[in-house]
């Protein structure tokens, strides 16, 4: 463990922790460094704080109170310096993130095979059963709106655990076959919990070493959960056709496991306590307090259990910290409300957010309605649920296998190529009246849709300033989850009148709209901090 004398920022952290300063005292040259505790954004990440006295003069010149300069985190243990997680804890944290994504995929893929049986159990039509997605939408949207403020107050570890518990509470309301209004209300809690967790996990993953590959893997695990889920739900349809809601007891067990893992592994850590603070424009630093050195370079300091985590090997020029001092000082003073305003005023963020809203909507709409489509339009039986499995299996492989192709094409061009292929395959499904043919086509549609979500998340880190990336990812992910709820509802409402055959032309129209939105996303950074 490196000495603090070799890292003046660490020494200043200790001094600031033991002796708080007032806004007037910050003007003194006796205090060379600002507070190490950054103001938090939606996912808890901020640039490294200024480290020279000139930055303090700039901070002091602002008309802000001492209370506003301090972190808004609700509890003292969230603000204190913590040692970097050791290698074993680092991998346990990765497992926790993977588990969150597995449960998200498990949840999203379960409705499709269960839908016909739930319609029979509750005696409702397409329109009424589709209300579950509308409730999901309200939950997701609530998570998107409140995510910034929850993260400001509670940080990653607590917020993610609350999300898992909220999701679990929804399954409690579902798993005993209660009245349909209660079943619908349960999706409010499930949607809120999923939205909260999804925002945190995507933000944290974007800061890992080799973040692009890990983002693909993280969403491949989502696909894995979505692949496994139809096997289980279809088994309930076949063996417990009058009690298919028992399936949600299995989902409840997974949600409890996820909450326990998040609570025990992260132990309430904020994101900065997990990965350290970030330099402006998304650059990393090796002199961080209490964080997994997953975004740092060189050898970390303060590693828990005395184990050095695997780090990136490129040398860093720590002088960049001082060169960017004015922006850093200003960011110190920004509250969550100001950050959210900046995000809302950035067009590129909204282009990507609405792209993801439609994309995730398409992804979940196909998974949610493909079984009903095969049964009603192609004459399938209870085994039709396995078509959903093939679709999500393709989605899973699509988030791993095409990684080299995506790097070769470039992220922006890859979106166009994959969209065009998925577009063509939708026409194949539409005009081919064959269950095996449709099943294969749906699997390939999943394969080419698979890479798109992680590609967008990595584009965010390329074209959005570092201090806005966390909140932007949270907003984009939450709006994506809202799309996963809203668009299946729209499909159900239209299918109630025209029939579920309408699924294919709707998906084609959504894909065209998505490509049009993607054309508006800039290829290079145009936003200034």
XYZ file of C-alpha atoms in Angstrom:
529
model
C 0.000 0.000 0.000
C 1.460 3.291 -1.115
C 2.205 5.984 1.395
C 0.021 9.043 1.454
C 3.126 11.210 1.119
C 3.423 9.954 -2.428
C -0.134 11.019 -3.103
C -0.873 14.542 -1.906
C -4.559 14.142 -2.678
C -4.830 11.324 -0.172
C -3.168 13.433 2.485
C -5.566 16.267 1.828
C -8.481 13.821 2.083
C -7.442 12.907 5.596
C -6.998 16.564 6.569
C -10.374 17.529 5.200
C -12.101 14.667 6.914
C -10.752 15.626 10.326
C -11.193 19.401 10.059
C -14.204 20.708 8.075
C -13.792 24.015 6.309
C -16.189 26.841 5.810
C -16.668 28.701 2.546
C -14.471 31.542 3.860
C -11.671 29.298 4.991
C -11.347 27.804 1.545
C -9.755 31.042 0.397
C -6.751 30.473 2.618
C -3.583 29.018 1.158
C -3.244 26.931 4.279
C -5.724 24.448 2.821
C -4.245 23.232 -0.463
C -6.979 20.818 -1.507
C -10.765 20.743 -1.611
C -12.975 18.131 -0.006
C -12.445 14.698 -1.561
C -16.162 14.009 -1.459
C -17.687 14.714 -4.860
C -21.246 15.738 -5.476
C -23.104 12.747 -6.859
C -25.022 12.322 -10.063
C -27.548 9.724 -11.110
C -25.084 6.923 -10.896
C -22.719 8.515 -8.423
C -19.765 9.388 -10.613
C -17.956 12.708 -10.816
C -14.635 14.095 -12.005
C -11.685 14.120 -9.636
C -11.820 17.224 -7.449
C -9.335 20.148 -7.922
C -5.949 19.725 -6.258
C -4.423 23.220 -6.309
C -5.213 26.362 -4.308
C -6.422 28.338 -7.329
C -9.400 26.045 -7.642
C -10.409 26.830 -4.087
C -10.446 30.525 -4.824
C -12.839 29.854 -7.680
C -15.074 27.772 -5.437
C -15.066 30.391 -2.714
C -16.016 33.113 -5.183
C -19.314 31.401 -5.917
C -22.407 32.358 -3.947
C -22.916 28.950 -2.397
C -23.328 27.878 1.170
C -21.094 25.415 2.980
C -23.933 22.938 3.047
C -24.246 23.002 -0.739
C -20.524 22.415 -1.170
C -20.642 19.205 0.832
C -21.821 15.877 -0.477
C -25.562 15.314 -0.379
C -25.160 11.677 0.631
C -27.474 10.899 3.507
C -25.167 8.855 5.751
C -21.672 9.533 7.053
C -20.349 6.090 6.080
C -21.170 6.892 2.445
C -18.861 9.910 2.544
C -15.825 8.455 4.241
C -12.739 7.088 2.531
C -12.795 3.318 2.048
C -10.024 0.980 0.879
C -10.043 -0.370 -2.629
C -11.717 -3.767 -2.949
C -9.273 -6.634 -3.279
C -9.186 -9.033 -6.178
C -11.661 -11.510 -4.706
C -14.149 -8.807 -3.749
C -13.729 -7.265 -7.184
C -14.903 -10.472 -8.849
C -17.719 -10.871 -6.327
C -18.894 -7.401 -7.307
C -18.835 -8.395 -10.961
C -20.931 -11.435 -10.053
C -23.435 -9.150 -8.328
C -23.723 -6.985 -11.436
C -24.162 -10.058 -13.617
C -26.876 -11.347 -11.280
C -28.829 -8.090 -11.608
C -28.772 -8.396 -15.390
C -29.679 -12.090 -15.266
C -32.773 -11.281 -13.202
C -33.718 -8.450 -15.579
C -33.582 -10.838 -18.529
C -35.433 -13.491 -16.538
C -38.236 -11.028 -15.851
C -38.543 -9.653 -19.374
C -38.734 -13.053 -21.067
C -41.230 -14.646 -18.689
C -44.390 -12.851 -19.819
C -44.441 -14.284 -23.337
C -44.905 -18.003 -22.565
C -47.177 -17.184 -19.607
C -49.391 -14.726 -21.472
C -52.002 -17.140 -22.955
C -52.354 -18.974 -19.620
C -52.657 -15.700 -17.678
C -55.363 -14.586 -20.105
C -57.260 -17.806 -19.408
C -56.773 -17.561 -15.648
C -57.959 -13.944 -15.398
C -60.457 -14.198 -18.306
C -59.120 -11.102 -20.060
C -58.381 -10.181 -23.676
C -55.225 -8.793 -25.319
C -55.963 -5.208 -24.310
C -56.575 -5.924 -20.632
C -53.626 -8.293 -20.217
C -51.388 -5.683 -21.861
C -52.068 -3.340 -18.922
C -49.309 -5.159 -17.034
C -46.810 -3.494 -19.377
C -48.447 -0.125 -18.795
C -47.934 -0.574 -15.046
C -44.355 -1.609 -15.773
C -43.943 1.596 -17.770
C -45.071 3.748 -14.848
C -42.598 1.954 -12.572
C -39.705 2.360 -15.005
C -40.499 6.009 -15.621
C -40.635 6.659 -11.879
C -37.176 5.120 -11.551
C -35.856 7.308 -14.361
C -37.185 10.499 -12.780
C -36.061 9.743 -9.215
C -32.804 7.964 -10.003
C -30.622 11.090 -9.852
C -31.942 12.123 -6.457
C -31.842 8.617 -4.987
C -28.230 8.246 -6.044
C -27.357 11.657 -4.615
C -28.689 10.606 -1.244
C -28.026 6.882 -1.013
C -25.336 5.949 -3.521
C -24.964 2.810 -5.626
C -24.909 0.032 -3.018
C -28.075 1.061 -1.172
C -29.995 2.152 -4.275
C -29.307 -1.094 -6.163
C -30.332 -3.173 -3.150
C -33.552 -1.182 -2.788
C -34.233 -1.857 -6.460
C -33.867 -5.613 -5.962
C -36.127 -5.520 -2.895
C -38.760 -3.522 -4.777
C -38.686 -6.075 -7.555
C -39.012 -8.887 -5.011
C -42.003 -7.208 -3.359
C -43.737 -7.143 -6.728
C -43.239 -10.897 -7.059
C -44.719 -11.373 -3.572
C -47.925 -9.779 -4.846
C -47.931 -11.967 -7.964
C -47.028 -15.439 -6.778
C -50.286 -16.353 -4.986
C -52.719 -15.672 -7.825
C -54.489 -12.669 -6.328
C -57.059 -10.537 -8.148
C -56.046 -9.001 -11.459
C -55.882 -5.372 -10.210
C -53.365 -6.465 -7.560
C -51.436 -8.420 -10.193
C -51.213 -5.251 -12.291
C -50.130 -3.116 -9.322
C -47.322 -5.580 -8.643
C -45.725 -4.535 -11.930
C -45.339 -0.991 -10.601
C -42.883 -2.294 -7.996
C -41.184 -4.659 -10.447
C -40.744 -1.880 -12.998
C -39.408 0.591 -10.447
C -36.920 -1.943 -9.081
C -35.712 -2.992 -12.528
C -35.343 0.594 -13.693
C -33.336 1.574 -10.636
C -30.972 -1.392 -10.908
C -30.549 -1.106 -14.664
C -29.434 2.524 -14.431
C -26.837 1.759 -11.757
C -25.383 -1.334 -13.391
C -24.966 0.271 -16.814
C -23.260 3.309 -15.308
C -20.861 1.233 -13.222
C -20.075 -1.147 -16.085
C -19.147 1.771 -18.343
C -16.259 2.523 -15.951
C -14.718 -0.942 -15.844
C -11.460 -1.736 -17.674
C -12.148 -2.851 -21.236
C -15.608 -1.428 -20.661
C -16.844 -2.178 -24.176
C -16.287 -5.921 -23.854
C -17.683 -6.030 -20.331
C -20.766 -4.090 -21.425
C -21.399 -6.697 -24.117
C -20.879 -9.495 -21.573
C -23.138 -7.806 -19.025
C -25.971 -7.692 -21.531
C -25.170 -11.192 -22.716
C -25.966 -12.293 -19.164
C -29.277 -10.439 -19.551
C -29.852 -12.581 -22.621
C -28.875 -15.687 -20.683
C -31.541 -14.950 -18.076
C -34.030 -14.332 -20.860
C -33.047 -17.644 -22.477
C -33.436 -19.706 -19.315
C -36.690 -18.092 -18.203
C -38.939 -19.437 -21.012
C -37.829 -23.003 -20.234
C -39.074 -22.600 -16.674
C -42.229 -20.642 -17.502
C -43.172 -23.058 -20.291
C -42.780 -25.967 -17.832
C -45.285 -24.239 -15.512
C -47.669 -23.754 -18.452
C -47.439 -27.444 -19.316
C -47.588 -28.927 -15.810
C -49.492 -26.289 -13.793
C -51.788 -24.669 -16.373
C -54.248 -23.449 -13.734
C -51.542 -22.217 -11.351
C -49.008 -20.629 -13.676
C -48.589 -17.772 -11.187
C -46.498 -20.135 -9.047
C -43.740 -19.295 -11.508
C -43.341 -15.933 -9.796
C -42.287 -17.701 -6.607
C -39.149 -18.728 -8.477
C -38.683 -15.114 -9.562
C -39.108 -14.046 -5.933
C -36.331 -16.388 -4.828
C -33.992 -14.927 -7.465
C -34.856 -11.367 -6.395
C -34.099 -12.179 -2.753
C -30.784 -13.767 -3.771
C -29.910 -10.683 -5.817
C -30.728 -8.315 -2.936
C -28.607 -10.376 -0.531
C -25.630 -10.472 -2.896
C -25.790 -6.721 -3.515
C -26.074 -5.969 0.200
C -23.267 -8.304 1.274
C -20.833 -7.653 -1.566
C -21.147 -3.901 -2.044
C -21.876 -3.214 1.638
C -23.546 0.089 0.864
C -20.639 1.491 -1.148
C -21.258 4.464 -3.370
C -20.007 4.206 -6.924
C -16.995 6.381 -6.095
C -16.206 3.998 -3.226
C -16.345 1.147 -5.720
C -14.428 2.516 -8.719
C -13.000 5.816 -7.486
C -13.552 9.308 -8.767
C -13.294 10.112 -12.443
C -11.313 12.782 -14.256
C -13.286 15.046 -16.585
C -14.148 13.667 -20.012
C -14.256 10.149 -18.602
C -10.540 9.784 -17.883
C -9.391 7.729 -14.942
C -7.075 8.361 -12.031
C -4.856 6.158 -9.935
C -5.053 8.338 -6.842
C -8.549 7.566 -5.764
C -9.986 6.886 -2.370
C -11.649 3.604 -1.576
C -12.650 2.250 -4.975
C -12.145 -0.862 -7.029
C -9.361 0.174 -9.394
C -11.370 -0.947 -12.331
C -11.061 2.360 -14.148
C -7.634 3.341 -12.890
C -4.258 2.701 -14.436
C -0.936 1.626 -13.047
C -0.950 0.183 -9.514
C -3.695 1.147 -7.114
C -3.312 2.388 -3.583
C -5.212 1.340 -0.535
C -6.298 -2.047 -1.805
C -8.461 -4.005 0.581
C -6.942 -7.290 1.783
C -3.614 -6.210 0.303
C -4.415 -7.621 -3.130
C -3.801 -5.474 -6.195
C -6.629 -5.667 -8.700
C -5.939 -6.207 -12.409
C -5.555 -2.736 -13.923
C -5.137 -1.239 -17.340
C -1.494 -0.788 -18.259
C -1.454 2.596 -20.035
C 0.417 5.335 -18.161
C -1.660 8.316 -17.013
C -0.638 11.937 -16.874
C -1.976 13.103 -13.566
C -1.182 16.716 -14.522
C -4.420 16.631 -16.525
C -6.173 16.982 -13.209
C -4.744 20.447 -12.763
C -5.207 21.465 -16.392
C -8.957 20.917 -16.071
C -9.289 22.694 -12.780
C -11.923 25.328 -13.713
C -14.449 22.726 -14.901
C -13.795 20.544 -11.873
C -14.301 23.407 -9.449
C -17.571 24.280 -11.068
C -18.751 20.672 -10.997
C -18.101 20.611 -7.243
C -20.900 23.095 -6.805
C -23.472 21.431 -9.018
C -26.389 19.706 -7.369
C -28.400 16.855 -8.850
C -31.003 19.321 -10.092
C -28.426 21.280 -12.121
C -26.933 18.084 -13.517
C -30.363 16.886 -14.599
C -31.001 20.251 -16.292
C -27.769 19.939 -18.264
C -28.707 16.418 -19.312
C -32.192 17.527 -20.351
C -30.687 20.329 -22.472
C -28.369 17.989 -24.414
C -30.025 16.800 -27.676
C -27.592 13.913 -28.274
C -28.616 12.328 -24.983
C -32.280 12.435 -25.968
C -31.629 10.994 -29.415
C -29.923 8.014 -27.782
C -32.545 7.782 -25.025
C -35.426 7.571 -27.490
C -33.418 5.209 -29.670
C -32.977 2.895 -26.696
C -36.625 3.310 -25.694
C -37.733 2.008 -29.091
C -34.971 -0.606 -29.280
C -35.711 -2.147 -25.882
C -39.406 -1.900 -26.693
C -38.831 -3.922 -29.865
C -36.658 -6.425 -28.024
C -39.221 -7.052 -25.274
C -42.265 -6.813 -27.553
C -40.950 -9.661 -29.686
C -40.123 -11.728 -26.607
C -43.475 -10.952 -25.007
C -45.759 -11.562 -27.982
C -43.930 -14.140 -30.103
C -45.581 -17.082 -28.313
C -49.065 -15.631 -28.869
C -48.127 -14.952 -32.502
C -47.015 -18.546 -33.089
C -50.106 -19.960 -31.343
C -52.729 -17.706 -32.945
C -51.233 -17.067 -36.377
C -49.232 -20.236 -37.051
C -51.299 -22.828 -35.155
C -48.688 -23.620 -32.514
C -49.284 -25.554 -29.277
C -47.961 -25.339 -25.705
C -44.432 -25.946 -26.998
C -44.534 -22.573 -28.757
C -42.923 -21.027 -25.694
C -39.626 -22.500 -26.817
C -39.618 -20.112 -29.795
C -39.135 -17.388 -27.197
C -36.177 -19.348 -25.854
C -34.606 -19.476 -29.315
C -35.116 -15.758 -29.770
C -33.417 -14.860 -26.491
C -30.673 -17.418 -27.105
C -29.937 -15.560 -30.329
C -29.950 -12.285 -28.384
C -27.430 -13.727 -25.920
C -25.050 -14.908 -28.638
C -25.485 -11.609 -30.427
C -23.950 -9.805 -27.479
C -20.794 -11.920 -27.533
C -20.072 -13.353 -30.982
C -20.187 -10.135 -33.094
C -17.825 -8.145 -30.829
C -14.910 -8.341 -33.351
C -17.254 -7.464 -36.217
C -18.601 -4.485 -34.287
C -15.075 -3.211 -33.658
C -14.240 -3.669 -37.341
C -17.336 -1.843 -38.581
C -17.252 0.858 -35.953
C -20.037 1.342 -33.460
C -22.136 3.755 -35.515
C -21.930 1.744 -38.742
C -22.611 -1.519 -36.920
C -26.015 -0.228 -35.819
C -27.016 0.382 -39.453
C -25.801 -3.021 -40.636
C -27.439 -5.007 -37.835
C -30.694 -3.044 -38.174
C -30.888 -3.735 -41.920
C -30.466 -7.480 -41.385
C -33.081 -7.569 -38.603
C -35.402 -5.550 -40.846
C -35.087 -8.131 -43.654
C -35.656 -11.050 -41.278
C -38.888 -9.472 -40.025
C -40.215 -9.630 -43.583
C -39.249 -13.307 -43.689
C -41.349 -13.986 -40.573
C -44.230 -11.910 -41.890
C -44.549 -13.746 -45.207
C -43.405 -17.265 -44.243
C -46.211 -19.415 -42.835
C -43.976 -21.999 -41.182
C -43.405 -22.555 -37.468
C -39.836 -23.928 -37.882
C -39.009 -21.193 -40.390
C -40.381 -18.487 -38.106
C -38.552 -19.944 -35.120
C -35.201 -19.833 -36.940
C -35.870 -16.321 -38.224
C -36.752 -15.083 -34.727
C -33.516 -16.577 -33.390
C -31.496 -14.655 -35.986
C -33.482 -11.483 -35.319
C -32.455 -11.807 -31.683
C -28.852 -12.338 -32.756
C -28.693 -9.111 -34.760
C -30.642 -7.075 -32.231
C -28.337 -8.264 -29.461
C -25.314 -5.969 -29.971
C -27.272 -2.719 -30.194
C -27.886 -1.887 -26.538
C -24.265 -2.225 -25.344
C -23.087 -0.342 -28.442
C -25.230 2.656 -27.499
C -23.976 2.602 -23.910
C -20.402 2.781 -25.143
C -21.220 5.599 -27.580
C -22.447 7.573 -24.566
C -18.960 7.406 -23.068
C -17.471 8.670 -26.352
C -19.645 11.692 -27.120
C -20.926 12.846 -23.716
C -18.640 14.674 -21.239
C -17.413 12.523 -18.374
C -19.228 14.408 -15.644
C -22.561 13.895 -17.445
C -22.074 10.262 -18.404
C -23.404 8.704 -15.209
C -26.639 10.671 -15.206
C -27.013 10.237 -18.969
C -26.635 6.472 -18.791
C -29.149 6.363 -15.952
C -31.666 8.401 -17.940
C -31.137 6.402 -21.149
C -31.376 3.040 -19.366
C -34.523 4.048 -17.473
C -36.203 5.337 -20.617
C -35.243 2.089 -22.307
C -36.974 0.126 -19.578
C -39.982 2.407 -20.001
C -40.019 1.471 -23.685
C -39.910 -2.207 -22.730
C -43.195 -1.652 -20.918
C -44.939 0.882 -23.157
C -44.451 -0.753 -26.558
C -45.703 -4.247 -25.636
C -48.819 -2.496 -24.282
C -49.272 -0.632 -27.578
C -48.865 -3.922 -29.441
C -51.454 -5.590 -27.221
C -53.935 -2.760 -27.657
C -53.625 -2.874 -31.465
C -53.676 -6.689 -31.528
C -56.913 -6.680 -29.554
C -58.596 -5.000 -32.517
C -56.716 -6.299 -35.547
C -55.144 -9.550 -34.382
C -51.651 -10.442 -33.262
C -50.469 -10.686 -36.898
C -49.913 -6.953 -36.564
C -46.739 -7.733 -34.581
C -44.544 -7.922 -37.694
C -45.512 -4.639 -39.417
C -45.300 -2.872 -36.055
C -41.775 -4.168 -35.421
C -40.710 -3.112 -38.924
C -42.103 0.389 -38.355
C -40.322 0.624 -34.994
C -37.007 -0.429 -36.560
C -37.331 2.232 -39.264
C -37.986 4.879 -36.603
C -34.970 3.646 -34.639
C -32.626 3.970 -37.617
C -33.911 7.503 -38.238
C -33.138 8.440 -34.634
C -29.682 6.887 -34.820
C -28.876 9.083 -37.837
C -29.285 12.094 -35.520
C -26.709 10.851 -33.001
C -23.399 12.701 -33.527
C -20.300 10.639 -34.220
C -18.042 12.934 -32.233
C -18.362 14.886 -29.029
C -20.199 18.141 -29.565
C -21.180 18.805 -25.973
C -18.994 20.860 -23.680
C -18.897 20.437 -19.942
